[in-house]
PDB file of C-alpha atoms in Angstrom:
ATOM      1  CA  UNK A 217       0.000   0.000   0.000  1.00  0.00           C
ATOM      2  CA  UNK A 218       0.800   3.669  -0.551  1.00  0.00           C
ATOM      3  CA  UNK A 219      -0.222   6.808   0.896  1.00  0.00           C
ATOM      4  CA  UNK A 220       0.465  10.018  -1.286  1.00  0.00           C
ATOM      5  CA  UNK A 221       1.104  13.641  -0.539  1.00  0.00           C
ATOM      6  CA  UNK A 222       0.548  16.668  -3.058  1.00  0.00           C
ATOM      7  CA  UNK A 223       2.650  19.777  -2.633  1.00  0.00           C
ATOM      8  CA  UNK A 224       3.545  22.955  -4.610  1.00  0.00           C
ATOM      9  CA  UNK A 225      -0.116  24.351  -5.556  1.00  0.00           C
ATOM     10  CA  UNK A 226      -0.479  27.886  -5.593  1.00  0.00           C
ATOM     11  CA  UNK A 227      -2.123  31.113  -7.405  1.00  0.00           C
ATOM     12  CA  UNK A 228       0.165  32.194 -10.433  1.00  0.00           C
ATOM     13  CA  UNK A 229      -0.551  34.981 -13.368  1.00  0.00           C
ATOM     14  CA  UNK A 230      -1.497  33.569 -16.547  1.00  0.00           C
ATOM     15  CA  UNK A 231       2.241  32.351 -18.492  1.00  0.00           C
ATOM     16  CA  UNK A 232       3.493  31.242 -15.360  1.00  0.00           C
ATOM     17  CA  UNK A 233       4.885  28.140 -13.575  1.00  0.00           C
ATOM     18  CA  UNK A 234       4.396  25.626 -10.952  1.00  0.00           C
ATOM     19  CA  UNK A 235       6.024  22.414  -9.913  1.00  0.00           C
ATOM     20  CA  UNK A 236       3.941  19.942  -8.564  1.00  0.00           C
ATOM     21  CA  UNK A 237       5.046  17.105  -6.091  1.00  0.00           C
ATOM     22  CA  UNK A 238       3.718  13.966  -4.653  1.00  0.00           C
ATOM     23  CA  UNK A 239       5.579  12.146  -2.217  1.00  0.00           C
ATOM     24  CA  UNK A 240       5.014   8.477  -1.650  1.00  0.00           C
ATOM     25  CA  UNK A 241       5.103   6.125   1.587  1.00  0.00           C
ATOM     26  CA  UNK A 242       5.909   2.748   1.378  1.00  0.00           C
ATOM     27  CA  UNK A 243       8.637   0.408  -0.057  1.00  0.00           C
ATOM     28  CA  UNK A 244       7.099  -0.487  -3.260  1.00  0.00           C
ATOM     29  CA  UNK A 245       7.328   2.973  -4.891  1.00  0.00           C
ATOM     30  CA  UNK A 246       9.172   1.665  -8.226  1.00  0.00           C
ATOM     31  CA  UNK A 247       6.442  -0.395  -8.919  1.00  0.00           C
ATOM     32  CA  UNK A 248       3.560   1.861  -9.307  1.00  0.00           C
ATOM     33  CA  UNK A 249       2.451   4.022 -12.008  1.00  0.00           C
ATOM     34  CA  UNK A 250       1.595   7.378 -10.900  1.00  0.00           C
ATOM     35  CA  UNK A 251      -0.136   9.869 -12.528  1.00  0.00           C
ATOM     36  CA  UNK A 252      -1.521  13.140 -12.019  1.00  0.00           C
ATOM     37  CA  UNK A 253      -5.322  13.742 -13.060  1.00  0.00           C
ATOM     38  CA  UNK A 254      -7.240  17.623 -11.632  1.00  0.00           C
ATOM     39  CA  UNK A 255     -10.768  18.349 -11.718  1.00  0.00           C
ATOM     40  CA  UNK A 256     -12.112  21.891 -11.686  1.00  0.00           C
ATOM     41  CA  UNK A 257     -15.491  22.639  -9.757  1.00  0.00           C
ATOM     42  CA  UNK A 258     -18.667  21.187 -12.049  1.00  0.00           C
ATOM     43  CA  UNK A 259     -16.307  19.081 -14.312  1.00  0.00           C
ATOM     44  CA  UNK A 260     -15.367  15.740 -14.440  1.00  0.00           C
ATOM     45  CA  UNK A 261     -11.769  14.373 -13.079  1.00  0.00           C
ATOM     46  CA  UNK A 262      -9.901  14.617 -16.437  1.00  0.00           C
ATOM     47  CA  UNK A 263      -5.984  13.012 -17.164  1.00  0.00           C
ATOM     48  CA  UNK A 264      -3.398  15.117 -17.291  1.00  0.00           C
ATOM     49  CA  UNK A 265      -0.325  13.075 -17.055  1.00  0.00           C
ATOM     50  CA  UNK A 266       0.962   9.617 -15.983  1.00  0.00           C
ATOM     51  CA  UNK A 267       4.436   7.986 -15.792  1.00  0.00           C
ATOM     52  CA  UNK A 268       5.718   3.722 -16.207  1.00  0.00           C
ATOM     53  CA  UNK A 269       7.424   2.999 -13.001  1.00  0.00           C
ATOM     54  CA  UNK A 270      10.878   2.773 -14.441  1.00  0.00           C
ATOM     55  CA  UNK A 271      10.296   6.618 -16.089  1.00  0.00           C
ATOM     56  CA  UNK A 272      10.565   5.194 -19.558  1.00  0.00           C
ATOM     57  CA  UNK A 273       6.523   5.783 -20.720  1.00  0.00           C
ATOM     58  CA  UNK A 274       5.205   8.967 -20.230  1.00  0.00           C
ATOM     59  CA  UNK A 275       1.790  10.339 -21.109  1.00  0.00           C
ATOM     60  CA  UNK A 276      -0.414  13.453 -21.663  1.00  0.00           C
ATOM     61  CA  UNK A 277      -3.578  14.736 -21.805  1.00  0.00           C
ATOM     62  CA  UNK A 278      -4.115  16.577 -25.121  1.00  0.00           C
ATOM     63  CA  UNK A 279      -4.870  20.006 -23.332  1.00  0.00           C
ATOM     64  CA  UNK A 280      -1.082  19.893 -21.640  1.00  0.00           C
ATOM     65  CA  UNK A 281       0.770  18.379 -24.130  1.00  0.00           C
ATOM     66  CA  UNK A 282       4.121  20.288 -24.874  1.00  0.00           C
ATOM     67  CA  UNK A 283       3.158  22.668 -21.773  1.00  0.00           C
ATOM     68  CA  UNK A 284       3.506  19.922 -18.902  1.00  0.00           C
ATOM     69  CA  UNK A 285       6.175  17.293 -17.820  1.00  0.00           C
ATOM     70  CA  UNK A 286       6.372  14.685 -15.763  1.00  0.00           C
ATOM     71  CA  UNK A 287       8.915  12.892 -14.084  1.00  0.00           C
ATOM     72  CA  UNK A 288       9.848  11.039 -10.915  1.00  0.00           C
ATOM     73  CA  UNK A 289      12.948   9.798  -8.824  1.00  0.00           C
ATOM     74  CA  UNK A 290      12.060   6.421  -7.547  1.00  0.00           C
ATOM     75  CA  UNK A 291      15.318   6.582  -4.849  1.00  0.00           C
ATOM     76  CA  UNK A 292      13.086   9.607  -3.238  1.00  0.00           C
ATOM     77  CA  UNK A 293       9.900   8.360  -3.959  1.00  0.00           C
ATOM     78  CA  UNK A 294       8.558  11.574  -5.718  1.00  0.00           C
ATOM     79  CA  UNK A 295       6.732  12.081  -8.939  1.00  0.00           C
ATOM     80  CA  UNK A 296       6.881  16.009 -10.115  1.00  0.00           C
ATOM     81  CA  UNK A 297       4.523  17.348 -12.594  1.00  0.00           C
ATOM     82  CA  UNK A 298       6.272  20.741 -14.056  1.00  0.00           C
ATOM     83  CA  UNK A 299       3.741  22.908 -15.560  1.00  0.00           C
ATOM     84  CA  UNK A 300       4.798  25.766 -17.535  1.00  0.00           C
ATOM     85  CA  UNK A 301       2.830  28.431 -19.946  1.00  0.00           C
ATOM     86  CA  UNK A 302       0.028  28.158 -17.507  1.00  0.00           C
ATOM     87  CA  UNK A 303      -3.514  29.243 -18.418  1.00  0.00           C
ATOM     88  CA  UNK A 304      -6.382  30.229 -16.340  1.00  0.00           C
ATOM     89  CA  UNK A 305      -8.628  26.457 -17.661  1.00  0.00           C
ATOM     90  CA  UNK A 306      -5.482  25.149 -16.032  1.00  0.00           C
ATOM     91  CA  UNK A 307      -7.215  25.806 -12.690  1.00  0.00           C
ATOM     92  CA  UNK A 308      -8.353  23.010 -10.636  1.00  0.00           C
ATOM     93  CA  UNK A 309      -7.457  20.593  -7.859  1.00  0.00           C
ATOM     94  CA  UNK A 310      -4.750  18.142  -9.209  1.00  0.00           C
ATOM     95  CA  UNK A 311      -4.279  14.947  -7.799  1.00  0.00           C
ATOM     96  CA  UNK A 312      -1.442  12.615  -7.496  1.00  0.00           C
ATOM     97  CA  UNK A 313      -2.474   8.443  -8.177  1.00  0.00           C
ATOM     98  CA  UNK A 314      -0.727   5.632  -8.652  1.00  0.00           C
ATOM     99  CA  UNK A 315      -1.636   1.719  -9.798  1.00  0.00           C
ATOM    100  CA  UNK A 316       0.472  -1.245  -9.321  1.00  0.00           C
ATOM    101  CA  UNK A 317      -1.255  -3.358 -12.304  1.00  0.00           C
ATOM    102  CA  UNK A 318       2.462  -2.721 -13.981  1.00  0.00           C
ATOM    103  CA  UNK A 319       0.320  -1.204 -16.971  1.00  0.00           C
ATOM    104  CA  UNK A 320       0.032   2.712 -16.809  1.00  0.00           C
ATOM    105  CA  UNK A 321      -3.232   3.743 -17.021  1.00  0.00           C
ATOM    106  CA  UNK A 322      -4.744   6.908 -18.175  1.00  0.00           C
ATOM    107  CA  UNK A 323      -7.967   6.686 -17.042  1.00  0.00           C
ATOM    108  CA  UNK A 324      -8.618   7.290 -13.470  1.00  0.00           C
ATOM    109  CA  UNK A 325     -10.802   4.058 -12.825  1.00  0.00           C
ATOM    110  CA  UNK A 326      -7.627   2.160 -12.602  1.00  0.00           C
ATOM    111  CA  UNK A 327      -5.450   4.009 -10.221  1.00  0.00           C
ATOM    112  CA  UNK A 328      -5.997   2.317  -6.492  1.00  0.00           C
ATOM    113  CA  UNK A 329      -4.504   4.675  -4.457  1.00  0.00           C
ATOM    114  CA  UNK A 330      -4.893   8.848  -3.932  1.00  0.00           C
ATOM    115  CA  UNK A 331      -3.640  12.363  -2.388  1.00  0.00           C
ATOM    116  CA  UNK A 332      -5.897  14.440  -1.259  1.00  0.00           C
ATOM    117  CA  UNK A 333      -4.652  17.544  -4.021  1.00  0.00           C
ATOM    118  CA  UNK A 334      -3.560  20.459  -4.657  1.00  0.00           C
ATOM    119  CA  UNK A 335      -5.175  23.922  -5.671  1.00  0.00           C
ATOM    120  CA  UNK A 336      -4.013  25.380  -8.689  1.00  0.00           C
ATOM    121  CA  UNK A 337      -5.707  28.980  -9.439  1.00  0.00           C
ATOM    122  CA  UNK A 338      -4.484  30.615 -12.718  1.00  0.00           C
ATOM    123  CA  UNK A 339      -5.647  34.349 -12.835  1.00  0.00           C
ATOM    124  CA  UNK A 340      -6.214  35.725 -16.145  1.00  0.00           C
TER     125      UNK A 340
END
């Protein structure tokens, strides 16, 4: 089992930056998936990003592609999400997940365990 932390939410200015971080618990880190997924007040939980345990697969949602990265150090069990050229539909709560089904899911069905997220507010 694994219990997950979110950190680094914030208010920024529209164009701006945050880094994201989840910290795990428990030994079995490098085996999970994790993922990041946000959900904005009236809207459904929607994928943003996910990550293979070894770092070698990485995914996006279409509406952060070339704007968001993801990455994770399995020796410190963190994953990171780096989010740059921010916009204000960027605001919502993101939330750290991760699934040991060795697959790396991008829909949020599949992901066992949960943080409890992070606000993100972009002002326009």
């Amino acid at each position: 089992q694994v219990q997950l932390v979110e950190s680094g939410g914030g208010l920024v200015e529209a164009g701006g930056s945050l880094r994201l971080s989840c910290a795990a618990s428990g030994r079995t880190f490098s085996s999970y998936a994790m993922a990041w997924f946000r959900q904005a007040p009236g809207k459904e939980r929607e994928f943003v990003a996910a990550i293979s345990w070894a770092g070698g697969n990485r995914y996006y949602g279409d509406s952060v592609k070339g704007r968001f990265t993801i990455s994770r150090d399995n020796a410190k069990k963190t994953v990171h999400l780096q989010m740059n050229s921010l916009k204000p539909e960027d605001t919502a709560v993101y939330y750290c997940a991760a699934d040991d089904s060795g697959a790396t899911p991008r829909v949020s069905i599949y992901y066992d365990y949960w943080g409890q997220g992070t606000q993100v507010t972009v002002s326009s």
